[in-house]
Coordinates of C-alpha atoms in Angstrom, one line a residue:
Chain W
M15 CA 0.0 0.0 0.0
K16 CA 2.7 2.3 1.0
F17 CA 4.6 1.4 -2.2
K18 CA 1.5 2.0 -4.3
T19 CA 1.1 5.5 -2.9
L20 CA 4.7 6.2 -3.5
L21 CA 4.5 5.0 -7.1
L22 CA 1.4 7.0 -7.7
S23 CA 2.9 10.2 -6.3
S24 CA 6.1 9.8 -8.3
M25 CA 4.1 9.3 -11.5
I26 CA 2.2 12.5 -10.8
V27 CA 5.5 14.3 -10.2
A28 CA 6.9 12.9 -13.4
S29 CA 3.9 13.8 -15.6
T30 CA 3.8 17.4 -14.4
A31 CA 7.5 18.0 -14.4
A32 CA 8.6 20.7 -16.8
V33 CA 11.1 19.9 -19.5
A34 CA 14.6 20.7 -18.1
E35 CA 16.5 23.7 -19.5
P36 CA 18.1 22.2 -22.6
T37 CA 21.9 21.8 -22.6
N38 CA 22.1 22.2 -26.4
R39 CA 24.3 19.2 -26.4
L40 CA 24.4 16.8 -29.3
F41 CA 25.2 13.2 -28.4
A42 CA 26.5 10.6 -30.9
T43 CA 27.0 6.9 -30.2
N44 CA 30.3 5.5 -31.5
E45 CA 29.6 1.8 -32.2
R46 CA 33.2 0.6 -32.6
D47 CA 34.9 2.4 -29.7
N48 CA 32.2 2.1 -27.0
T49 CA 31.8 5.8 -26.4
V50 CA 29.4 8.7 -26.8
S51 CA 30.7 11.9 -28.2
V52 CA 29.3 15.1 -26.6
I53 CA 29.1 18.1 -28.9
D54 CA 28.2 21.6 -28.0
S55 CA 25.7 22.4 -30.8
R56 CA 26.3 26.1 -30.4
T57 CA 30.0 25.8 -31.3
N58 CA 29.9 22.4 -33.0
K59 CA 32.9 21.4 -30.9
V60 CA 33.3 18.1 -29.1
E61 CA 33.4 18.9 -25.4
A62 CA 33.5 15.4 -23.9
T63 CA 33.6 11.7 -24.6
I64 CA 31.8 9.3 -22.4
D65 CA 32.7 5.6 -21.9
V66 CA 29.3 4.2 -22.1
G67 CA 29.4 0.4 -22.5
Q68 CA 29.9 -2.2 -25.3
R69 CA 28.7 -1.4 -28.8
P70 CA 26.5 1.7 -28.3
R71 CA 23.9 2.1 -31.0
G72 CA 20.4 3.4 -30.4
I73 CA 20.2 6.8 -28.6
G74 CA 17.4 9.0 -27.3
L75 CA 16.3 11.4 -24.5
S76 CA 13.8 11.0 -21.7
P77 CA 10.6 13.1 -22.2
D78 CA 11.9 15.7 -19.6
Q79 CA 15.2 15.7 -21.4
K80 CA 17.2 15.2 -18.2
L81 CA 18.4 11.7 -19.1
L82 CA 20.1 10.3 -22.2
Y83 CA 19.4 6.6 -23.0
V84 CA 21.9 4.6 -25.0
A85 CA 21.4 1.0 -26.2
I86 CA 24.7 -0.8 -25.4
S87 CA 24.0 -3.9 -27.5
D88 CA 26.8 -6.2 -26.3
D89 CA 26.1 -5.5 -22.7
N90 CA 22.4 -6.3 -23.2
A91 CA 21.5 -3.1 -21.5
I92 CA 20.4 0.6 -21.8
A93 CA 22.8 3.0 -20.2
V94 CA 21.2 6.0 -18.5
V95 CA 23.3 9.2 -18.6
D96 CA 22.7 12.5 -16.9
V97 CA 22.7 15.1 -19.7
N98 CA 24.1 17.8 -17.4
T99 CA 26.8 15.9 -15.4
L100 CA 27.5 13.4 -18.2
E101 CA 27.7 10.7 -15.6
V102 CA 26.5 7.2 -16.4
L103 CA 23.9 6.8 -13.6
K104 CA 22.9 3.2 -14.1
T105 CA 22.1 0.6 -16.7
L106 CA 18.7 -0.9 -17.4
D107 CA 18.1 -4.6 -18.3
S108 CA 17.0 -4.3 -21.9
G109 CA 16.7 -8.0 -22.9
D110 CA 19.1 -9.6 -25.4
D111 CA 21.0 -7.5 -27.9
P112 CA 19.1 -4.2 -27.9
E113 CA 19.7 -2.4 -31.2
T114 CA 17.6 0.7 -30.8
F115 CA 14.5 2.0 -29.0
G116 CA 11.8 4.6 -28.8
V117 CA 10.7 6.6 -25.8
N118 CA 7.0 7.0 -25.1
P119 CA 6.6 10.8 -24.8
V120 CA 3.7 10.4 -22.4
T121 CA 4.6 7.5 -20.1
G122 CA 8.4 7.7 -20.5
H123 CA 8.5 3.9 -21.1
I124 CA 11.2 2.7 -23.4
V125 CA 10.3 0.3 -26.3
I126 CA 13.3 -1.7 -27.3
S127 CA 14.0 -3.8 -30.4
N128 CA 15.8 -7.1 -29.4
E129 CA 17.4 -8.0 -32.7
D130 CA 18.5 -11.6 -32.1
D131 CA 15.3 -12.7 -30.3
G132 CA 12.7 -11.1 -32.6
E133 CA 11.1 -9.3 -29.7
A134 CA 10.1 -5.8 -28.6
T135 CA 10.6 -5.2 -24.9
F136 CA 8.6 -2.5 -23.1
L137 CA 10.6 -1.2 -20.1
D138 CA 9.8 1.2 -17.3
P139 CA 13.1 3.1 -16.8
K140 CA 12.1 4.4 -13.4
S141 CA 11.6 0.9 -11.8
N142 CA 13.8 -1.0 -14.3
E143 CA 10.9 -3.4 -14.8
K144 CA 10.0 -5.2 -18.0
L145 CA 6.3 -4.4 -18.6
A146 CA 5.9 -6.7 -21.6
V147 CA 7.7 -8.6 -24.3
V148 CA 6.0 -8.7 -27.7
K149 CA 7.0 -11.2 -30.4
V150 CA 7.7 -9.5 -33.7
G151 CA 9.3 -10.6 -36.9
I152 CA 13.0 -11.5 -37.6
E153 CA 15.6 -8.9 -36.8
P154 CA 13.5 -6.1 -35.3
E155 CA 15.2 -2.7 -35.8
G156 CA 13.5 0.7 -35.9
V157 CA 11.1 1.8 -33.2
A158 CA 8.9 4.9 -33.0
V159 CA 6.3 5.8 -30.4
S160 CA 3.4 8.0 -31.5
P161 CA 3.2 11.6 -30.1
T162 CA 0.1 10.6 -28.2
G163 CA 1.9 7.6 -26.7
K164 CA -0.8 5.2 -28.0
Y165 CA 1.2 3.3 -30.6
A166 CA 4.6 1.8 -30.8
L167 CA 5.8 0.8 -34.3
V168 CA 8.6 -1.7 -34.8
T169 CA 10.2 -2.7 -38.1
S170 CA 11.4 -6.3 -38.6
E171 CA 14.2 -6.2 -41.2
S172 CA 14.2 -9.8 -42.3
S173 CA 10.4 -10.2 -42.2
N174 CA 9.8 -7.1 -44.2
M175 CA 7.2 -5.7 -41.9
V176 CA 6.1 -2.7 -39.8
H177 CA 4.4 -4.0 -36.6
I178 CA 1.8 -1.7 -35.0
I179 CA 1.5 -2.3 -31.2
E180 CA -1.0 -0.7 -28.9
T181 CA 0.9 0.5 -25.8
T182 CA -2.0 0.2 -23.4
N183 CA -2.3 -3.5 -23.8
Y184 CA 0.8 -4.5 -25.8
K185 CA -1.4 -6.0 -28.5
L186 CA -0.3 -6.2 -32.1
V187 CA -3.0 -4.5 -34.0
A188 CA -1.5 -4.7 -37.5
N189 CA 1.5 -6.1 -39.4
L190 CA 2.1 -4.2 -42.6
V191 CA 4.3 -5.6 -45.4
V192 CA 6.8 -3.0 -46.7
A193 CA 9.7 -3.2 -49.1
A194 CA 12.8 -5.3 -48.2
R195 CA 14.8 -4.6 -45.0
P196 CA 12.7 -1.9 -43.3
R197 CA 14.8 0.3 -41.0
G198 CA 13.7 3.7 -39.8
L199 CA 10.3 5.0 -38.6
A200 CA 8.8 8.4 -37.8
F201 CA 5.5 10.0 -37.0
N202 CA 4.0 13.4 -38.2
S203 CA 3.3 15.9 -35.4
D204 CA -0.2 14.7 -34.5
G205 CA 0.5 11.0 -35.0
S206 CA -2.0 10.5 -37.8
L207 CA 0.6 9.4 -40.3
A208 CA 3.8 7.3 -39.9
Y209 CA 6.7 6.9 -42.3
A210 CA 8.9 3.8 -42.8
T211 CA 12.1 3.4 -44.8
S212 CA 13.3 0.2 -46.5
E213 CA 17.0 -0.2 -47.0
I214 CA 17.3 -2.9 -49.6
G215 CA 14.0 -2.0 -51.3
N216 CA 15.0 1.7 -51.4
E217 CA 11.6 2.8 -50.5
V218 CA 9.7 5.1 -48.2
A219 CA 6.1 4.2 -47.2
I220 CA 3.4 6.4 -45.7
I221 CA 1.1 4.6 -43.1
D222 CA -2.3 5.9 -42.3
M223 CA -2.6 5.3 -38.5
E224 CA -6.4 5.4 -38.5
T225 CA -6.8 2.5 -41.0
Y226 CA -3.4 0.9 -40.5
K227 CA -2.9 0.9 -44.2
I228 CA 0.0 2.0 -46.4
I229 CA -1.4 4.9 -48.5
K230 CA 1.7 5.7 -50.6
K231 CA 5.2 4.4 -51.3
A232 CA 8.0 5.6 -53.5
A233 CA 11.6 4.9 -54.3
I234 CA 14.3 7.5 -53.5
D235 CA 15.9 8.7 -56.7
V236 CA 19.4 9.0 -55.3
E237 CA 22.4 6.9 -56.5
N238 CA 23.2 4.0 -54.3
S239 CA 20.4 5.0 -51.9
K240 CA 19.8 2.7 -49.0
P241 CA 17.4 4.6 -46.8
M242 CA 17.9 4.4 -43.1
D243 CA 16.8 6.9 -40.5
I244 CA 14.0 9.4 -41.1
K245 CA 12.7 12.6 -39.5
V246 CA 9.7 14.9 -40.2
S247 CA 10.0 18.7 -40.4
P248 CA 8.0 20.5 -37.6
D249 CA 5.4 21.7 -40.2
D250 CA 5.0 18.1 -41.4
K251 CA 5.8 19.2 -45.0
M252 CA 9.2 17.6 -45.5
L253 CA 10.8 14.2 -44.8
Y254 CA 14.5 13.9 -44.2
V255 CA 16.0 10.5 -44.9
T256 CA 19.6 9.3 -44.6
T257 CA 20.6 7.2 -47.5
G258 CA 23.3 4.9 -46.1
R259 CA 25.8 4.2 -48.9
G260 CA 24.2 7.0 -50.9
N261 CA 26.2 9.2 -48.5
S262 CA 23.5 11.9 -48.3
V263 CA 20.3 13.2 -46.7
A264 CA 17.4 13.1 -49.1
F265 CA 14.7 15.8 -48.7
L266 CA 11.2 14.4 -49.7
D267 CA 7.9 16.1 -50.0
A268 CA 6.0 14.5 -47.1
E269 CA 2.8 14.1 -49.1
T270 CA 4.0 13.2 -52.6
L271 CA 7.3 11.6 -51.6
E272 CA 8.9 13.6 -54.5
L273 CA 12.6 14.2 -54.1
K274 CA 13.1 17.9 -53.3
G275 CA 16.8 18.0 -52.5
N276 CA 19.8 15.8 -51.8
V277 CA 22.5 17.0 -49.5
P278 CA 25.8 15.0 -49.5
V279 CA 27.2 14.3 -46.1
G280 CA 29.7 11.7 -44.9
K281 CA 30.1 8.1 -45.9
R282 CA 27.6 5.4 -44.8
V283 CA 25.3 7.8 -43.1
W284 CA 22.8 6.2 -40.6
G285 CA 21.4 8.1 -37.6
L286 CA 19.7 11.4 -37.9
D287 CA 18.3 14.1 -35.6
L288 CA 16.5 17.3 -36.3
S289 CA 16.5 20.5 -34.1
K290 CA 13.1 21.4 -32.7
D291 CA 12.9 24.5 -34.8
G292 CA 13.6 22.4 -37.9
S293 CA 16.6 24.5 -39.0
R294 CA 19.4 21.9 -38.5
L295 CA 19.9 18.3 -39.3
Y296 CA 22.6 16.2 -37.6
T297 CA 23.8 12.9 -39.2
A298 CA 26.0 10.1 -38.0
D299 CA 28.5 9.3 -40.8
G300 CA 29.7 5.8 -40.0
V301 CA 32.6 5.2 -42.3
D302 CA 33.9 8.8 -42.1
G303 CA 33.7 8.9 -38.3
T304 CA 32.0 12.3 -38.4
V305 CA 28.8 14.1 -37.5
S306 CA 27.5 16.4 -40.3
V307 CA 25.5 19.5 -39.6
V308 CA 23.0 20.4 -42.4
D309 CA 21.2 23.7 -42.8
T310 CA 17.7 22.6 -43.9
A311 CA 16.8 26.0 -45.5
K312 CA 20.0 26.2 -47.6
Q313 CA 20.0 22.4 -48.2
E314 CA 23.7 22.2 -47.6
R315 CA 26.2 20.7 -45.1
I316 CA 27.6 23.6 -43.0
E317 CA 29.9 21.7 -40.6
T318 CA 31.7 18.3 -40.3
I319 CA 32.6 17.3 -36.7
K320 CA 35.1 14.5 -36.1
V321 CA 33.8 12.0 -33.5
G322 CA 34.7 8.4 -32.6
A323 CA 34.8 5.1 -34.6
F324 CA 31.7 4.3 -36.6
P325 CA 29.1 6.7 -35.2
W326 CA 25.7 5.1 -35.3
G327 CA 23.1 7.5 -33.9
V328 CA 22.6 11.1 -32.8
A329 CA 20.3 12.9 -30.3
L330 CA 20.1 16.6 -29.7
D331 CA 19.0 18.1 -26.3
D332 CA 17.4 21.3 -27.5
Chain Z
M22 CA 9.2 -3.3 -0.2
N23 CA 11.2 -5.8 -2.2
H24 CA 8.4 -8.3 -1.8
V25 CA 5.8 -5.9 -3.2
K26 CA 8.1 -5.0 -6.1
K27 CA 8.7 -8.6 -6.9
Y28 CA 5.0 -9.3 -7.4
G29 CA 4.5 -6.0 -9.1
I30 CA 6.2 -7.3 -12.3
V31 CA 3.8 -8.3 -14.9
L32 CA 5.4 -9.9 -17.9
V33 CA 3.2 -10.3 -20.9
F34 CA 4.1 -12.4 -23.8
V35 CA 1.9 -11.6 -26.7
W36 CA 1.5 -13.5 -29.9
P37 CA -0.3 -12.2 -33.0
Q38 CA -4.0 -12.8 -32.9
L39 CA -5.5 -10.9 -35.8
G40 CA -8.2 -11.6 -38.2
F41 CA -6.7 -12.2 -41.6
A42 CA -8.3 -10.9 -44.8
E43 CA -6.8 -13.7 -46.9
E44 CA -5.3 -16.9 -45.7
I45 CA -2.7 -18.4 -47.9
D46 CA -1.2 -21.9 -47.9
V47 CA 1.9 -22.3 -49.9
T48 CA 3.6 -25.6 -50.8
M49 CA 7.1 -25.6 -52.2
H50 CA 8.3 -28.7 -53.9
Y51 CA 11.8 -30.0 -53.5
V52 CA 14.0 -32.7 -55.1
G53 CA 17.3 -33.4 -53.4
P54 CA 18.9 -34.8 -50.3
T55 CA 17.0 -34.6 -47.0
E56 CA 20.2 -34.2 -45.0
G57 CA 23.2 -32.0 -45.2
Q58 CA 23.6 -28.3 -45.6
V59 CA 21.3 -27.5 -48.5
W60 CA 18.5 -29.3 -46.7
L61 CA 19.2 -27.4 -43.5
G62 CA 19.2 -24.1 -45.4
V63 CA 15.8 -25.0 -46.9
Q64 CA 14.5 -25.9 -43.5
Q65 CA 15.7 -22.6 -42.1
G66 CA 14.0 -20.8 -45.0
I67 CA 10.7 -22.5 -44.4
E68 CA 10.9 -21.7 -40.7
E69 CA 11.5 -18.1 -41.4
A70 CA 8.7 -18.1 -44.0
N71 CA 6.3 -19.4 -41.4
L72 CA 7.5 -16.9 -38.8
Q73 CA 6.9 -14.1 -41.3
G74 CA 3.7 -15.6 -42.7
G75 CA 2.3 -16.1 -39.2
F76 CA 1.7 -12.4 -38.9
L77 CA -0.3 -12.4 -42.2
G78 CA -2.3 -15.6 -42.1
Q79 CA 0.1 -17.4 -44.4
K80 CA 1.5 -21.0 -44.0
Y81 CA 4.4 -22.5 -45.8
Q82 CA 5.3 -26.2 -46.2
L83 CA 7.9 -28.2 -48.1
E84 CA 6.9 -31.3 -50.1
V85 CA 9.8 -33.6 -50.8
V86 CA 9.4 -35.3 -54.2
E87 CA 11.4 -38.4 -55.3
P88 CA 12.9 -37.9 -58.7
E89 CA 10.8 -40.7 -60.2
A90 CA 7.6 -39.2 -58.8
L91 CA 8.2 -35.8 -60.3
E92 CA 6.3 -36.6 -63.5
T93 CA 3.1 -37.2 -61.6
T94 CA 3.4 -34.3 -59.3
D95 CA 1.7 -30.9 -59.9
I96 CA 3.9 -28.0 -58.9
E97 CA 1.8 -25.1 -57.5
T98 CA 4.4 -22.4 -56.9
V99 CA 8.0 -23.5 -57.3
L100 CA 10.3 -26.5 -57.7
L101 CA 13.5 -26.4 -55.7
L102 CA 16.3 -28.6 -57.0
A103 CA 19.4 -29.8 -55.2
T104 CA 20.3 -32.2 -57.9
D105 CA 23.1 -32.8 -60.4
D106 CA 23.6 -30.9 -63.6
E107 CA 22.1 -33.4 -65.9
F108 CA 18.9 -33.9 -63.9
T109 CA 18.5 -30.2 -63.4
M110 CA 18.8 -29.5 -67.1
K111 CA 16.4 -32.3 -68.0
V112 CA 13.7 -31.1 -65.6
A113 CA 14.0 -27.5 -66.7
Q114 CA 13.6 -28.6 -70.3
T115 CA 10.4 -30.6 -69.7
D116 CA 7.4 -29.1 -71.3
K117 CA 5.3 -29.6 -68.2
Y118 CA 7.4 -27.1 -66.3
A119 CA 7.7 -24.5 -69.0
A120 CA 5.6 -22.1 -66.7
V121 CA 7.1 -23.2 -63.4
P122 CA 10.1 -21.5 -61.8
I123 CA 12.8 -24.0 -61.1
I124 CA 15.5 -23.0 -58.6
N125 CA 18.9 -24.5 -58.8
L126 CA 20.3 -24.7 -55.3
N127 CA 23.3 -27.0 -56.1
S128 CA 24.9 -26.9 -59.5
T129 CA 27.7 -24.5 -60.3
S130 CA 27.9 -25.6 -63.9
D131 CA 28.5 -22.8 -66.5
K132 CA 26.8 -24.9 -69.1
L133 CA 23.5 -24.6 -67.2
R134 CA 23.9 -20.8 -67.2
E135 CA 24.8 -20.7 -70.9
A136 CA 21.7 -22.7 -71.7
C137 CA 19.7 -19.6 -70.6
L138 CA 16.5 -21.6 -70.0
P139 CA 13.6 -19.2 -69.3
N140 CA 12.3 -21.1 -66.3
L141 CA 15.6 -22.0 -64.5
F142 CA 17.1 -19.8 -61.8
H143 CA 20.5 -20.3 -60.2
V144 CA 20.9 -19.2 -56.6
T145 CA 24.3 -20.8 -56.2
P146 CA 27.1 -18.9 -58.0
S147 CA 28.6 -20.3 -61.2
E148 CA 32.2 -21.5 -61.7
Q149 CA 32.7 -18.5 -63.9
M150 CA 31.6 -16.1 -61.0
R151 CA 34.1 -17.7 -58.7
A152 CA 36.9 -17.6 -61.3
D153 CA 36.2 -13.9 -62.0
A154 CA 36.2 -13.1 -58.2
L155 CA 39.5 -14.9 -57.9
A156 CA 41.0 -13.1 -60.9
Q157 CA 40.1 -9.7 -59.4
W158 CA 41.7 -10.7 -56.1
Q159 CA 44.9 -12.0 -57.8
E160 CA 45.3 -9.0 -60.0
K161 CA 45.6 -6.9 -56.8
N162 CA 47.2 -9.5 -54.6
P163 CA 49.3 -11.8 -56.8
D164 CA 51.1 -13.4 -53.9
K165 CA 48.2 -14.2 -51.7
P166 CA 46.2 -17.4 -52.6
A167 CA 42.5 -17.3 -51.9
K168 CA 39.3 -19.1 -52.8
A169 CA 35.8 -17.6 -53.6
Q170 CA 32.8 -18.6 -51.6
S171 CA 29.2 -17.4 -51.5
W172 CA 29.0 -17.5 -47.7
H173 CA 31.1 -17.7 -44.6
Q174 CA 30.2 -18.5 -41.0
D175 CA 32.2 -15.5 -39.8
F176 CA 30.7 -13.0 -42.2
V177 CA 29.0 -10.2 -40.2
K178 CA 28.3 -7.3 -42.6
F179 CA 24.9 -6.5 -44.1
A180 CA 23.2 -8.5 -41.2
A181 CA 25.1 -11.7 -42.2
R182 CA 25.9 -11.9 -38.5
Q183 CA 22.2 -12.2 -37.6
L184 CA 21.6 -14.9 -40.3
N185 CA 24.6 -16.9 -39.2
S186 CA 23.6 -16.7 -35.6
R187 CA 20.0 -17.8 -36.0
F188 CA 20.9 -20.5 -38.5
E189 CA 23.4 -22.0 -36.0
K190 CA 21.0 -21.7 -33.2
N191 CA 18.2 -23.4 -35.1
Q192 CA 20.1 -26.0 -37.2
G193 CA 23.0 -26.8 -34.9
E194 CA 25.7 -26.2 -37.5
E195 CA 27.6 -23.3 -38.9
M196 CA 26.1 -21.9 -42.1
S197 CA 28.0 -22.7 -45.3
D198 CA 27.6 -21.9 -49.0
D199 CA 25.2 -24.8 -49.6
A200 CA 23.0 -23.7 -46.6
W201 CA 22.9 -20.2 -47.8
A202 CA 21.7 -21.3 -51.2
G203 CA 19.0 -23.5 -49.6
W204 CA 17.9 -20.6 -47.4
A205 CA 18.0 -18.0 -50.1
G206 CA 16.1 -20.0 -52.7
T207 CA 13.3 -20.7 -50.2
K208 CA 13.2 -17.3 -48.5
M209 CA 13.0 -15.4 -51.8
I210 CA 9.8 -17.3 -52.8
A211 CA 8.2 -16.6 -49.4
D212 CA 9.2 -12.9 -49.6
S213 CA 7.7 -12.8 -53.1
V214 CA 4.4 -14.2 -51.8
V215 CA 4.4 -11.8 -48.9
Q216 CA 4.9 -8.8 -51.3
T217 CA 2.5 -9.9 -54.0
M218 CA -0.1 -12.1 -52.1
Q219 CA 0.2 -14.4 -55.1
Y220 CA 1.6 -17.9 -55.3
D221 CA 0.7 -19.3 -58.7
A222 CA 3.7 -20.8 -60.5
A223 CA 3.3 -18.8 -63.7
F224 CA 3.0 -15.6 -61.7
M225 CA 6.0 -16.4 -59.6
L226 CA 8.1 -17.2 -62.7
N227 CA 7.4 -13.8 -64.2
H228 CA 7.9 -12.1 -60.8
L229 CA 11.3 -13.7 -60.3
K230 CA 12.3 -12.5 -63.8
T231 CA 11.1 -8.9 -63.6
D232 CA 10.3 -7.7 -60.1
L233 CA 12.3 -9.5 -57.6
V234 CA 13.8 -7.4 -54.7
F235 CA 15.5 -9.9 -52.4
D236 CA 17.6 -9.2 -49.3
G237 CA 20.1 -12.1 -49.2
Q238 CA 21.7 -10.5 -46.2
K239 CA 24.9 -9.9 -48.1
G240 CA 24.4 -6.3 -49.2
D241 CA 22.7 -5.1 -52.4
N242 CA 19.4 -6.2 -53.7
A243 CA 19.8 -9.7 -55.1
N244 CA 18.0 -10.3 -58.4
F245 CA 18.4 -12.5 -61.4
R246 CA 20.3 -11.9 -64.7
E247 CA 18.5 -12.7 -67.9
N248 CA 20.3 -16.0 -68.0
G249 CA 18.8 -16.9 -64.6
Q250 CA 21.9 -16.4 -62.4
L251 CA 21.4 -14.6 -59.1
R252 CA 23.5 -11.4 -58.8
Q253 CA 25.5 -11.5 -55.6
I254 CA 28.8 -10.7 -53.9
L255 CA 31.3 -13.4 -53.3
L256 CA 33.7 -13.7 -50.4
L257 CA 37.4 -14.2 -50.8
V258 CA 38.8 -16.5 -48.1
D259 CA 42.4 -17.4 -47.4
N260 CA 44.0 -20.8 -46.6
D261 CA 43.3 -20.3 -42.9
N262 CA 39.6 -19.8 -43.7
K263 CA 39.8 -16.1 -42.9
I264 CA 37.7 -13.6 -45.0
L265 CA 40.0 -11.4 -47.0
A266 CA 37.6 -9.3 -49.1
E267 CA 34.3 -9.1 -50.9
A268 CA 34.1 -9.4 -54.7
P269 CA 33.6 -7.4 -56.8
L270 CA 36.7 -5.7 -55.5
R271 CA 36.9 -1.9 -55.5
G272 CA 38.2 -0.5 -58.8
F273 CA 36.6 -3.1 -61.1
K274 CA 33.9 -1.8 -63.4
G275 CA 30.5 -3.4 -63.8
G276 CA 29.5 -4.0 -60.2
L277 CA 27.9 -7.4 -59.5
D278 CA 27.9 -8.1 -63.3
S279 CA 31.7 -8.1 -63.3
L280 CA 31.4 -11.6 -61.9
G281 CA 30.5 -14.5 -64.2
K282 CA 28.8 -12.9 -67.2
V283 CA 28.2 -15.6 -69.7
T284 CA 26.8 -15.6 -73.3
C285 CA 23.8 -17.6 -74.0
K286 CA 24.5 -20.6 -76.2

């Protein structure tokens, strides 16, 4: 009883807590040297490097932006880092081989793709408790949670699917077939539409979240394009997609999926983040070992920042 | 406190329970050994097909056909062959199978590729592909002997690590070239059914020729040349069984088609 009251009051505190003053730090996971590079996004200089754990890949912030989560795949854990002190506070038991994750913006729960087990794990980071494990297809990869917190989407790369899971009861409500090797996922601002990229199929698909149907799909007309991560502009008009060995960020009209621009960045670009005002894109350029800064209005790379070995993902605290 | 916390954990394992618009049962026919690596690869492919299909109301099964019973067997979707050159050629030239896709999982014969039979597809790389991969390697590394393979148990790139690990876990052996061929030949059919919701042999034949987008877990989209050979990278491996490089090597023009292009005869 006492525990229940405690839990309840802490939930209320959490849900009403204001977002912390942003540090304007940009974090990048370096898959091959087990670190996170910390970049001051106002100066674009690396200010610190954190030893985070084995094979860091997926990266994201808590809804209050006080904590940074990092999937440390070979430790089978999520590392929790204080964005201010840069201290690794604890690790959470993520289940086997976590590749990446999404954070529920309402509950703060973390939804993890467990690549080798074909599962999605729902985790409460406060109590470090597993809430549910949902069986998905082979090699789950990308995860996104809708802005309302109601849906979690998970791609399974080798089963060519986007799985739609309701977060209230952990039920699979739809399994949508998309082109070969689906990777990244994103929602528009009200969560009515979702977008999925397919690496080998070189395709972007638009999912209507009311009908759970794919309403449009198109190839990206960029040489060697292998679409990976995806973000949506704050006005929902533009999609930004990293093209992997296409070494660029493709700008697509969010409605027609027409190519509106293509900005060369570093080699084998994977992870992507977008500033809240929509003016800057940040990419993890794996082979080059750099983070590129792209001006979205000018459609050009304005800065290249050297980070660690094989950067995988980026997250901006703004 | 700990006590309460312990019982507070609710772990839910959820399996898909959806209504399916269209249930599909697919039977793939197979002639070949029912042991060894090709067979294990086919088994792995069918298991993965059922895992994938389970989310969509699709079921996949393998029907093993004895060579002598082939004449009286109707092939619904595909005929997988892990047989010798002669038998493969004979079956592919039988009128009855003119509109049936036949997948060669075993033979590396250049002659079979040069025959350019319209219904015959080769998942396994040809002798010429291996020779060309080796020639590229030797041009750049004249003093270092190597051999060309289509797969290796230590290959990790392009999610090969994940395929190797699940194959070993499920089949109890490391994955070799033959197992990859068995897996790929089966999985590409299942992936095609999932993408098109069709499984009629004539449809599948045309799909494999014109529209196939297959993720063989070794990089680029794997599709077929006009002569029926699957485009794919090869691995160059040294005498100590260490992976040296992937062919086509950098600096050679023609991409995947720099390996094993043959003229139809």
